[in-house]
Amino acid sequence: MKVVHFHTSSAEQGVSDRARLIALCTGALGLFINFFVCGVYILSGESNALVLSEVAVYALILAVITTCAFRRYRIKQTFTAGLLAIFVVFWVGTLIEGITEQTAPFDFPLVLFVPLFLVIILHHRVLFATAPIQAACVYFYTCEFAILDIGPNWLPSDQNAYALMMSAFSGFSFCALGIVAFARERADAKMIEVIAEKETLASTDGLTGLLNRRAFMDELRHLWSVHKTVRIAFIDLDHFKPLNDQYGHSVGDQILCKVADRIRSVPFVAAAARLGGDEFAVVLEKDLGSQSIDDVLSLLHQTIVSDIRWESGVITIGTSIGYAEGKTVRQSLSGLLRSADTAMRRAKGSRSDWAVFNPRIDNAALATSTLEVELKSAIQNGQIKAAIQPIADAKSRKVVAHELLTRWTDSGFERDPSPKDFIPIAEKLGLLNEILWVTLDEALAHLDLREQKLAINASPAQLLASDFLETLLSVLGRHDVRPSAITIEITEEVAFRNVERNVAILEEARSLGMTIALDDFGTGYSSLSMLDTLPLDKLKIDQSFVRKSDQSAQSKSILLAAIRLAKQLGLESCVEGIETQKFAARVAVLGADTIQGYWLGRPQLVKDAHQQLQIAS
Ligand code: C2E
Ligand code: MG
Ligand code: MG
């Protein structure tokens, strides 16, 4: 069954590396010893044509072993064949020496031990096969050439017995080595099996047997580096959750297994994975033959969605597929997967069977999904920083408060994302409170709030978190800041859902001394009714009113009406977006209590603002 292409397991790799090292060392050391012995022969004047030709053949064989090991070419085969060749050459040379009467007395131990060293690390079958040859050669050599030196006066029967004993000793030593080799090979095989099993378990999805996410990424990285371009398809089943709920989890599991089998069976699938839940991914073969990518995606879709027959009837599965290609290895793996995921979402949204990633269409969605992935680690890595913007008395222009705003710094993107980009994402991911606690902690560590206030922004979901006020008080407590130094800026969405609960939380905050401001007043749809529903102390009039106030007398009157409305309701008014002195003067005349805007000061990272304040004082 085709699942994936696995590379060699790490254990097999380890054993093959060991064989290579042994072959390399044996070859190199053998060459050294060979030339050393040759040198000794030449210097002692004992060299002759036979010795020199033996040395030459050994050198040739050892050089072949070393080269093949170095180049990783058929290491085991050349090593075994090479050592066997040396074994044969050794015996041929020794027997010729015997026949030509060049044998020396010290040659006898050599015929027992040199062959033994030659075969010591070979396969057990080779050892058992060479044992009788070695025994026969020793017997022949002892009887014919050595026995007259060892026991010249022995009876022929004793001489024969001695030769037999030496032959048996040598043959059995080969067999003993064979048994040790057999045990070692078994242990190696077992180890390879155990490690391979562990690797398979760690790299496959327990339910479907496909690759898991980590192994898929490894495989993707490997294929990409080999082929320089890689094609992937991201597969997501449609409405799997309701199916799971309707038929139960065991049926859900069987559906996933069935889908996995179907994915495996599709031609051109080089690797397949279950990334989690009902999400699958495949890497397609580099060569699709005469098929176009559309044909392959269509086939993949058709294969997955064909109905599954069940005892209780037929289950229809739907799926959406997104396809993306990685052209250069410089692209990131996770980026490629996200591109395919983004295309898949577009396919799902438009009820198409599949969609091919198209930067022109998908880049905006991809950017959002990229931010979603990066934001979490940005918070953990301290890239989310606190910024503050001053709020001043409209008449005296004395700074009376700051608004806490969030900045994403050192993001690694071409341009750091602005709050307008990432705040909605943080809201969707439920990360806004985490961001608030981080930035508030940083701001409180630098600001002196004995005379001034600090305004924080809180979305409805933030307020609804069960520990919102509790955590807020504990952060304030950590910095010895009174709750009355805090203004909570809310938007009118607070009144759209769970109004009673939100109002209760705001009232509790108020009872603790905090101030409540309605932010961006005038931008929503039901601003006036909000004023009645929410417990408020302050209205922040949206910057669009200021900008428009220059365009017509009517717009100027609306700005005035908004300021007056606040006054009549007993609320403090703050006009946002004051970018010039003219606007500052105008809203002061119109009766605004406080102002905020670039003219007064742009939002600044707290650490920079703090440094400036210290220099000024
Ligand atoms: P906001 O609460 O109304 O904050 C004021 C926004 O107006 C800030 O944008 C500020 O930089 C900008 N601004 C201030 N003065 C001027 C001006 O004179 N001219 C112009 N053109 N703009 C001005 P920023 O920092 O980009 O924040 C945008 C929005 O993102 C904020 O609007 C707020 O709703 C939200 N936000 C920012 N930080 C946080 C946060 O930590 N938590 C939550 N929940 N929302 C946040
Ligand atoms: Mg605000
Ligand atoms: Mg605002």
XYZ file of C-alpha atoms and ligand atoms in Angstrom, residues 403 405 457 489 519 540 576, ligand 2:
8
model
C -4.649 56.555 25.913
C -2.628 51.798 22.343
C -9.585 50.137 25.173
C -12.988 53.043 26.548
C -15.193 55.608 22.085
C -15.076 60.460 22.748
C -10.424 62.892 18.742
Mg -9.780 54.369 22.103
